[in-house]
Amino acid sequence: MKRILYFCIPALLFATSCVDSLDDYNINTKAATQVPGATLVTSAERSLANIITSSSVNNNPFRFYAQYWAATTYPDESQFVIATRQVDRNFWDPFYRDVLRDLKEAKTIITANNLLDPKIKANQLASIEVLEVYAWSVLVNTFGDVPYSEALDINQVLPKYDDDAAIYADLTVRLDKAIGMFDATATGLGTADLIYSGNVPNWIKFANSLKLRLGMTLADVDPAKAKTMVEAAAPNVIMSNAESADITYLATTPNTNPVWTDLVQSGRADFVGANTIIDRMNTLNDPRRNEYFKPLENGTFKGGTYGAPNSYSANSAPGTILESPTNPGMLLSYSEVEFLLAEAVERGFAVGGTAMGHYNAGITASITEWGGTETEAAAYILQPGVNYLTAPGDYKQKIGTQKWISLYSNPVEGWKEWRRLDAPSLVKPALGISEIPLRLTYPTTEFNSNGDNAEAASSAIGGNTVTSKIFWDKF
């Protein structure tokens, strides 16, 4: 034993003498210190799709607000209880932390890469800008005034809140600049892009379709600007389901569709279809019922009472398509584009075609997107309650109702368009603690860490309540 120690002690002393300081031991040589900009875009796209698509009551209650789904055992969120699970914070934080911050860093890294072909660099930066405009618009549509011009700056820990209309005005300028940067003759983000795999022509269509969406969102408050934006965007928008902006998830965790996580992996039975949408689809004999929801044993579809506890077995659960881990996460669909164009025609914007033609195309796109046929769509459209010439209400009610049905897989936009078009007619659930929310409240953490600015923003929008309106919600 003594001989072993005599040999070991000098060896230990020699090893120690080779290390300059103990700090060397605190360096993880396997951890990355530099991240490619395109990789950060991948992360941001995934995070964006997750928060838009999620059905978790912790961060995305909008299937309840739009009355697509009803709850079974835990109805709090369907009754508009936000504070218990900090739903507002859980929607707010991922946008700033996981989407916008990653995109900003990606932009910095790609801009500094002088080895990248200038055309490719421009396409990559333009794609990032489109994603940023998308994310910022969702934040404004959800909260109203938000930190914008001073946000994401590590040296500005108490950012001011910018006016929601002013943010929208800046977003339209940024989007136009991004559209002008694209060069369809060059590649973009390549396989790092989860939406279009770097297909620049499709990015140009996505950007113009987003411009169409933003323009129509402004239609009630600034019709002249809306007209200019929409007419400029219309010739270059998404033209088929294949061009829709969505993300295809993988079959294995953690990159599965988050709805699969909530419906299947969780092993829970927390959601059923709401009677609001199922009753409407039953009345219209809608061919999408079999995809949106599961029939009962007798082959019928029955919705649970929204805003109340419901029996899972006695009502139609979300459909089997939604139980697929690879089901796409939709950001902006071809169907949505056609409904926007139908409304644009009704408002007198020169976008080509007729309101009825675009309306019919929007319905057909939605039905075929969910696996139906054009024959089924044609039969559905011929029904008096669907036919544009005979369906009840004005154009907002006709378009709004069918658009509401079609936006089932994008509840964030479905809730937003219901607020904008006031169609279909949704009423407060009997057990709801407030009227149907017109916005999410600011997170409590904002008042704790950035109180003065959060209080000023609350005052500017008419109070930090769910009934304060976003600037574009005129009626």
XYZ file of C-alpha atoms in Angstrom:
475
model
C 0.000 0.000 0.000
C 2.844 2.398 0.851
C 4.485 1.760 -2.513
C 1.191 2.533 -4.313
C 0.873 5.843 -2.463
C 4.475 6.780 -3.298
C 3.663 6.395 -6.993
C 0.243 8.153 -6.865
C 1.169 11.289 -4.942
C 3.713 12.609 -7.526
C 1.240 11.871 -10.311
C -1.479 13.922 -8.595
C 0.937 16.782 -7.972
C 1.987 16.758 -11.624
C -1.636 16.822 -12.823
C -2.477 19.737 -10.525
C 0.505 21.734 -11.717
C -0.824 21.547 -15.325
C -4.034 23.447 -14.496
C -3.749 27.224 -14.392
C -6.728 27.622 -12.040
C -9.799 25.813 -10.785
C -11.857 27.894 -13.222
C -10.759 25.500 -15.963
C -12.810 22.776 -14.328
C -15.996 24.904 -14.621
C -15.930 24.953 -18.427
C -18.201 22.449 -20.155
C -16.190 21.674 -23.261
C -19.148 19.831 -24.806
C -21.568 22.754 -24.573
C -22.035 24.946 -27.633
C -20.875 28.533 -27.270
C -22.025 29.631 -30.721
C -25.376 28.866 -32.355
C -26.054 29.132 -36.096
C -28.667 31.764 -36.828
C -30.778 29.345 -38.861
C -30.997 26.994 -35.877
C -32.535 29.765 -33.794
C -35.128 30.304 -36.529
C -36.016 26.609 -36.314
C -36.521 26.945 -32.582
C -38.606 30.094 -32.987
C -40.846 28.552 -35.662
C -41.471 25.509 -33.487
C -42.275 27.668 -30.457
C -44.579 29.898 -32.492
C -46.511 26.944 -33.887
C -46.733 25.342 -30.460
C -48.291 28.334 -28.744
C -50.706 28.995 -31.621
C -51.731 25.323 -31.869
C -51.708 24.247 -28.217
C -54.887 23.136 -26.514
C -53.445 23.361 -23.017
C -55.651 25.217 -20.544
C -52.439 26.656 -19.123
C -51.598 28.806 -22.131
C -54.178 28.662 -24.927
C -57.820 28.995 -23.799
C -59.042 30.270 -27.161
C -60.858 27.091 -28.193
C -63.089 27.911 -25.236
C -63.416 31.602 -26.075
C -64.370 30.795 -29.683
C -66.675 28.032 -28.356
C -65.057 25.259 -30.354
C -64.536 23.092 -27.267
C -66.087 22.634 -23.853
C -64.421 21.298 -20.724
C -65.241 18.129 -18.837
C -63.934 18.056 -15.263
C -62.159 21.399 -14.948
C -64.206 24.197 -16.561
C -62.418 27.216 -15.041
C -60.796 28.429 -18.266
C -64.036 27.929 -20.211
C -65.609 30.229 -17.608
C -62.876 32.792 -18.335
C -60.853 32.330 -15.161
C -57.409 33.547 -16.208
C -55.507 34.231 -12.991
C -55.551 30.755 -11.434
C -53.177 29.206 -13.956
C -51.654 32.540 -15.050
C -52.888 31.877 -18.577
C -51.968 35.405 -19.658
C -48.370 34.984 -18.516
C -48.084 31.551 -20.123
C -49.141 33.017 -23.476
C -47.077 36.205 -23.097
C -43.736 34.715 -21.996
C -43.174 32.242 -24.873
C -43.735 34.956 -27.468
C -41.103 37.236 -25.976
C -38.682 34.597 -24.720
C -38.918 31.701 -27.188
C -40.075 33.336 -30.405
C -39.116 36.998 -30.660
C -35.853 36.790 -28.696
C -34.635 33.840 -30.754
C -35.563 35.628 -33.974
C -33.748 38.781 -32.926
C -30.593 36.814 -32.103
C -30.866 34.893 -35.369
C -31.069 38.179 -37.245
C -27.942 39.452 -35.476
C -25.939 36.314 -36.259
C -27.020 36.094 -39.898
C -26.380 39.797 -40.474
C -22.831 39.406 -39.173
C -22.083 36.407 -41.416
C -20.049 37.944 -44.230
C -19.440 34.552 -45.833
C -23.112 34.134 -46.731
C -24.234 34.913 -50.279
C -25.935 38.350 -50.175
C -29.117 37.091 -51.857
C -29.418 34.127 -49.498
C -28.756 36.401 -46.535
C -31.465 38.795 -47.690
C -33.962 35.939 -48.039
C -33.130 34.613 -44.595
C -33.464 38.037 -42.978
C -36.724 38.665 -44.837
C -38.143 35.357 -43.589
C -37.206 36.278 -40.031
C -38.873 39.659 -40.417
C -42.104 38.037 -41.612
C -42.093 35.738 -38.588
C -41.472 38.688 -36.275
C -44.356 40.654 -37.789
C -46.601 37.612 -37.381
C -45.641 37.189 -33.721
C -45.962 40.868 -32.855
C -49.373 41.073 -34.515
C -50.635 38.160 -32.414
C -49.383 39.839 -29.231
C -51.173 43.077 -30.136
C -54.341 41.221 -31.135
C -54.309 39.439 -27.787
C -53.273 42.138 -25.312
C -53.494 45.567 -26.999
C -50.625 47.861 -26.017
C -47.464 45.818 -25.391
C -43.718 46.461 -24.955
C -42.388 46.810 -28.500
C -39.858 49.531 -29.352
C -37.917 49.025 -26.098
C -38.549 45.280 -25.767
C -35.899 42.531 -26.150
C -33.121 44.942 -25.171
C -30.984 43.600 -22.334
C -30.089 47.164 -21.398
C -33.745 48.196 -21.177
C -35.119 46.124 -18.328
C -38.240 48.277 -17.874
C -39.552 48.715 -21.408
C -42.421 51.071 -22.092
C -45.635 49.797 -23.660
C -46.296 51.074 -27.176
C -49.720 52.023 -28.497
C -51.333 49.074 -30.279
C -52.324 51.074 -33.371
C -48.806 52.530 -33.604
C -47.303 49.046 -33.433
C -49.565 47.885 -36.261
C -48.519 50.884 -38.339
C -44.869 49.987 -37.878
C -45.508 46.316 -38.616
C -47.005 47.180 -41.994
C -43.855 49.134 -42.894
C -41.617 46.286 -41.758
C -43.637 43.747 -43.709
C -43.408 45.780 -46.906
C -39.653 46.035 -46.452
C -39.394 42.264 -45.963
C -41.439 41.572 -49.086
C -39.095 43.821 -51.043
C -36.031 41.945 -49.753
C -37.037 38.532 -51.092
C -35.283 37.242 -54.208
C -37.041 34.196 -55.672
C -33.930 33.263 -57.675
C -31.991 32.385 -54.514
C -32.496 29.966 -51.636
C -33.423 30.895 -48.093
C -33.198 29.106 -44.751
C -33.135 25.635 -46.277
C -33.979 22.673 -44.070
C -33.776 24.865 -40.981
C -37.110 26.337 -42.090
C -39.920 24.158 -40.710
C -42.632 25.958 -42.670
C -41.466 25.940 -46.294
C -38.010 24.296 -46.184
C -36.550 27.512 -47.513
C -38.878 27.786 -50.539
C -38.658 31.533 -51.205
C -41.639 31.833 -53.611
C -43.841 30.343 -50.892
C -42.395 32.769 -48.343
C -43.335 35.636 -50.649
C -46.901 34.318 -50.752
C -46.974 33.870 -46.974
C -45.731 37.435 -46.496
C -48.374 38.848 -48.828
C -51.078 36.724 -47.202
C -50.031 38.116 -43.827
C -50.229 41.600 -45.341
C -53.735 40.746 -46.538
C -54.657 39.628 -43.006
C -53.252 42.777 -41.389
C -54.918 44.985 -43.987
C -58.345 43.434 -43.466
C -57.866 43.683 -39.699
C -57.601 47.462 -40.181
C -60.646 47.662 -42.465
C -63.085 49.066 -39.887
C -60.704 51.657 -38.409
C -58.662 52.733 -41.445
C -60.425 51.622 -44.638
C -58.187 53.684 -46.922
C -55.010 52.084 -45.621
C -56.663 48.677 -45.594
C -57.628 49.087 -49.248
C -54.091 50.030 -50.263
C -52.548 47.110 -48.389
C -55.050 44.527 -49.531
C -54.985 45.504 -53.190
C -51.183 45.394 -53.210
C -51.066 41.987 -51.516
C -53.904 40.206 -53.333
C -52.064 39.210 -56.557
C -49.334 37.384 -54.618
C -51.116 35.473 -51.863
C -51.360 31.761 -51.033
C -53.289 29.999 -53.807
C -53.709 26.399 -52.607
C -53.748 24.224 -49.501
C -50.262 23.039 -50.419
C -49.005 26.601 -49.949
C -50.596 27.168 -46.535
C -48.175 28.261 -43.823
C -48.033 25.377 -41.368
C -45.576 23.156 -39.561
C -45.643 19.370 -39.845
C -44.735 17.842 -36.529
C -42.832 14.608 -35.964
C -44.114 11.324 -34.601
C -41.814 11.340 -31.594
C -41.590 13.657 -28.611
C -40.715 16.406 -27.970
C -41.547 17.473 -31.534
C -45.127 16.222 -31.716
C -48.201 18.377 -32.208
C -49.019 19.779 -28.736
C -52.689 18.869 -29.188
C -51.648 15.203 -29.375
C -49.787 15.753 -26.127
C -52.952 17.058 -24.468
C -55.384 14.549 -25.960
C -53.341 11.352 -26.114
C -50.047 11.407 -24.250
C -51.643 12.946 -21.181
C -54.063 10.027 -20.904
C -56.738 12.513 -19.893
C -60.245 13.216 -21.173
C -60.536 16.950 -20.529
C -62.240 18.214 -23.692
C -65.339 17.681 -25.807
C -66.765 19.665 -28.676
C -68.884 22.651 -27.642
C -72.579 22.577 -28.407
C -72.214 25.967 -30.119
C -70.204 24.692 -33.069
C -71.569 21.140 -33.160
C -75.183 22.349 -33.192
C -74.307 24.700 -36.052
C -72.521 21.951 -37.990
C -75.412 19.556 -37.375
C -77.890 22.092 -38.730
C -75.772 22.601 -41.839
C -74.975 18.895 -42.252
C -71.321 19.919 -42.346
C -69.057 17.206 -43.822
C -66.214 18.260 -41.516
C -67.983 16.926 -38.418
C -66.351 13.508 -38.817
C -62.917 15.133 -38.833
C -63.465 17.805 -36.200
C -65.219 15.496 -33.722
C -65.876 11.851 -32.915
C -69.414 10.579 -33.362
C -71.249 8.924 -30.495
C -72.033 5.206 -30.642
C -75.294 5.937 -32.451
C -73.433 7.869 -35.150
C -74.661 11.306 -34.088
C -72.691 14.321 -32.923
C -73.458 16.041 -29.644
C -71.679 18.998 -28.074
C -71.117 19.651 -24.409
C -72.406 22.796 -22.733
C -69.694 25.424 -23.068
C -68.620 27.016 -19.812
C -69.826 24.091 -17.702
C -68.582 20.640 -16.618
C -69.507 17.917 -19.116
C -69.526 14.164 -19.465
C -66.794 12.964 -21.800
C -68.611 9.786 -22.838
C -71.949 11.505 -23.481
C -70.525 14.112 -25.878
C -68.430 14.157 -29.047
C -64.718 14.321 -28.296
C -62.171 16.048 -30.563
C -61.643 14.085 -33.775
C -59.042 11.428 -34.482
C -57.116 13.719 -36.844
C -56.328 15.898 -33.842
C -54.962 12.824 -32.084
C -52.200 12.445 -34.658
C -48.772 13.550 -33.386
C -47.853 14.683 -36.921
C -50.963 16.772 -37.582
C -49.752 20.156 -38.943
C -49.789 23.279 -36.815
C -51.565 25.918 -38.891
C -50.334 29.514 -38.969
C -52.139 30.874 -42.043
C -54.287 28.759 -44.338
C -55.398 29.065 -47.932
C -58.986 28.908 -46.690
C -58.404 31.976 -44.519
C -56.966 33.847 -47.505
C -60.069 33.167 -49.600
C -62.415 34.374 -46.863
C -60.333 37.547 -46.514
C -60.612 38.137 -50.251
C -64.389 37.580 -50.130
C -64.686 40.254 -47.457
C -62.378 42.552 -49.431
C -64.687 42.361 -52.446
C -67.676 43.231 -50.266
C -65.818 46.283 -48.974
C -65.154 47.487 -52.505
C -61.452 46.576 -52.688
C -60.139 45.691 -56.144
C -58.836 42.172 -55.552
C -60.478 40.372 -58.460
C -63.220 37.776 -58.453
C -66.538 37.910 -56.645
C -67.379 37.685 -52.973
C -69.358 34.501 -53.588
C -66.535 32.972 -55.610
C -63.959 33.580 -52.883
C -66.424 32.494 -50.192
C -67.051 29.209 -52.007
C -63.297 28.726 -52.510
C -62.710 29.292 -48.791
C -65.254 26.645 -47.825
C -63.937 24.188 -50.402
C -60.342 24.729 -49.268
C -61.298 24.048 -45.659
C -63.230 20.868 -46.455
C -60.462 19.451 -48.667
C -57.803 20.493 -46.120
C -59.521 18.151 -43.659
C -59.681 15.274 -46.129
C -63.065 15.929 -47.736
C -63.748 16.104 -51.449
C -64.715 18.907 -53.779
C -67.967 17.019 -54.438
C -68.791 17.147 -50.725
C -67.935 20.835 -50.680
C -70.165 21.572 -53.660
C -73.122 19.783 -52.047
C -72.542 21.624 -48.784
C -72.418 25.013 -50.518
C -75.732 24.373 -52.293
C -77.621 24.232 -48.994
C -79.762 27.342 -48.345
C -78.070 27.958 -44.997
C -74.635 27.999 -46.648
C -75.302 29.330 -50.157
C -73.995 32.890 -50.321
C -77.198 34.090 -51.958
C -79.520 32.655 -49.319
C -77.513 32.240 -46.103
C -78.868 34.469 -43.313
C -77.375 37.823 -42.400
C -75.147 40.390 -44.061
C -71.755 39.634 -45.569
C -70.011 39.790 -42.213
C -72.349 37.169 -40.797
C -72.154 34.906 -43.843
C -68.388 35.085 -44.181
C -67.784 35.277 -40.445
C -69.750 32.126 -39.665
C -68.075 29.978 -42.303
C -64.684 31.447 -41.476
C -65.234 30.647 -37.796
C -65.888 27.019 -38.692
C -62.841 26.875 -40.971
C -60.472 28.333 -38.347
C -61.088 25.413 -35.994
C -57.412 24.397 -36.120
C -56.210 27.966 -35.480
C -58.196 29.031 -32.399
C -56.100 32.155 -31.820
C -57.180 33.543 -35.177
C -60.686 32.126 -34.828
C -61.190 34.094 -31.600
C -59.677 37.211 -33.149
C -61.885 37.088 -36.241
C -64.994 36.555 -34.112
C -64.114 39.766 -32.263
C -63.510 41.640 -35.502
C -66.512 40.455 -37.510
C -68.900 39.858 -34.581
C -70.016 36.666 -36.270
C -71.289 34.164 -35.500
C -73.362 35.319 -32.548
C -71.710 33.903 -29.436
C -73.155 34.457 -25.984
C -71.582 34.349 -22.564
C -71.843 30.965 -20.827
C -74.188 30.901 -17.878
C -71.332 30.201 -15.468
C -68.862 32.633 -17.038
C -67.334 35.132 -14.618
C -67.338 37.855 -17.285
C -68.428 38.562 -20.814
C -66.518 36.611 -23.483
C -62.976 38.034 -23.290
C -62.034 40.604 -25.910
C -58.402 40.460 -24.797
C -56.163 38.752 -22.274
C -55.159 40.719 -19.213
C -51.537 41.717 -18.637
C -49.608 39.150 -16.567
C -49.211 39.801 -12.859
C -45.454 39.511 -13.331
C -45.550 42.649 -15.475
C -47.061 44.636 -12.608
C -44.501 43.157 -10.214
C -41.434 43.888 -12.364
C -42.500 46.705 -14.700
C -45.332 48.184 -12.700
C -45.307 51.821 -13.781
C -45.347 50.965 -17.471
C -47.938 48.215 -17.037
C -50.192 50.587 -15.096
C -49.810 53.282 -17.753
C -50.701 50.771 -20.482
C -53.729 49.586 -18.533
C -54.968 53.137 -18.230
C -54.373 53.808 -21.923
C -56.505 50.880 -23.088
C -59.364 51.574 -20.695
C -58.364 49.241 -17.884
C -56.635 45.894 -17.584
C -59.876 43.975 -18.077
C -60.986 41.324 -20.541
C -63.639 43.664 -21.926
C -61.271 46.461 -23.015
C -61.121 46.459 -26.807
C -58.117 46.249 -29.116
C -57.903 49.339 -31.357
C -59.258 47.561 -34.466
C -62.335 46.209 -32.634
C -64.619 49.099 -33.575
C -68.050 47.473 -33.354
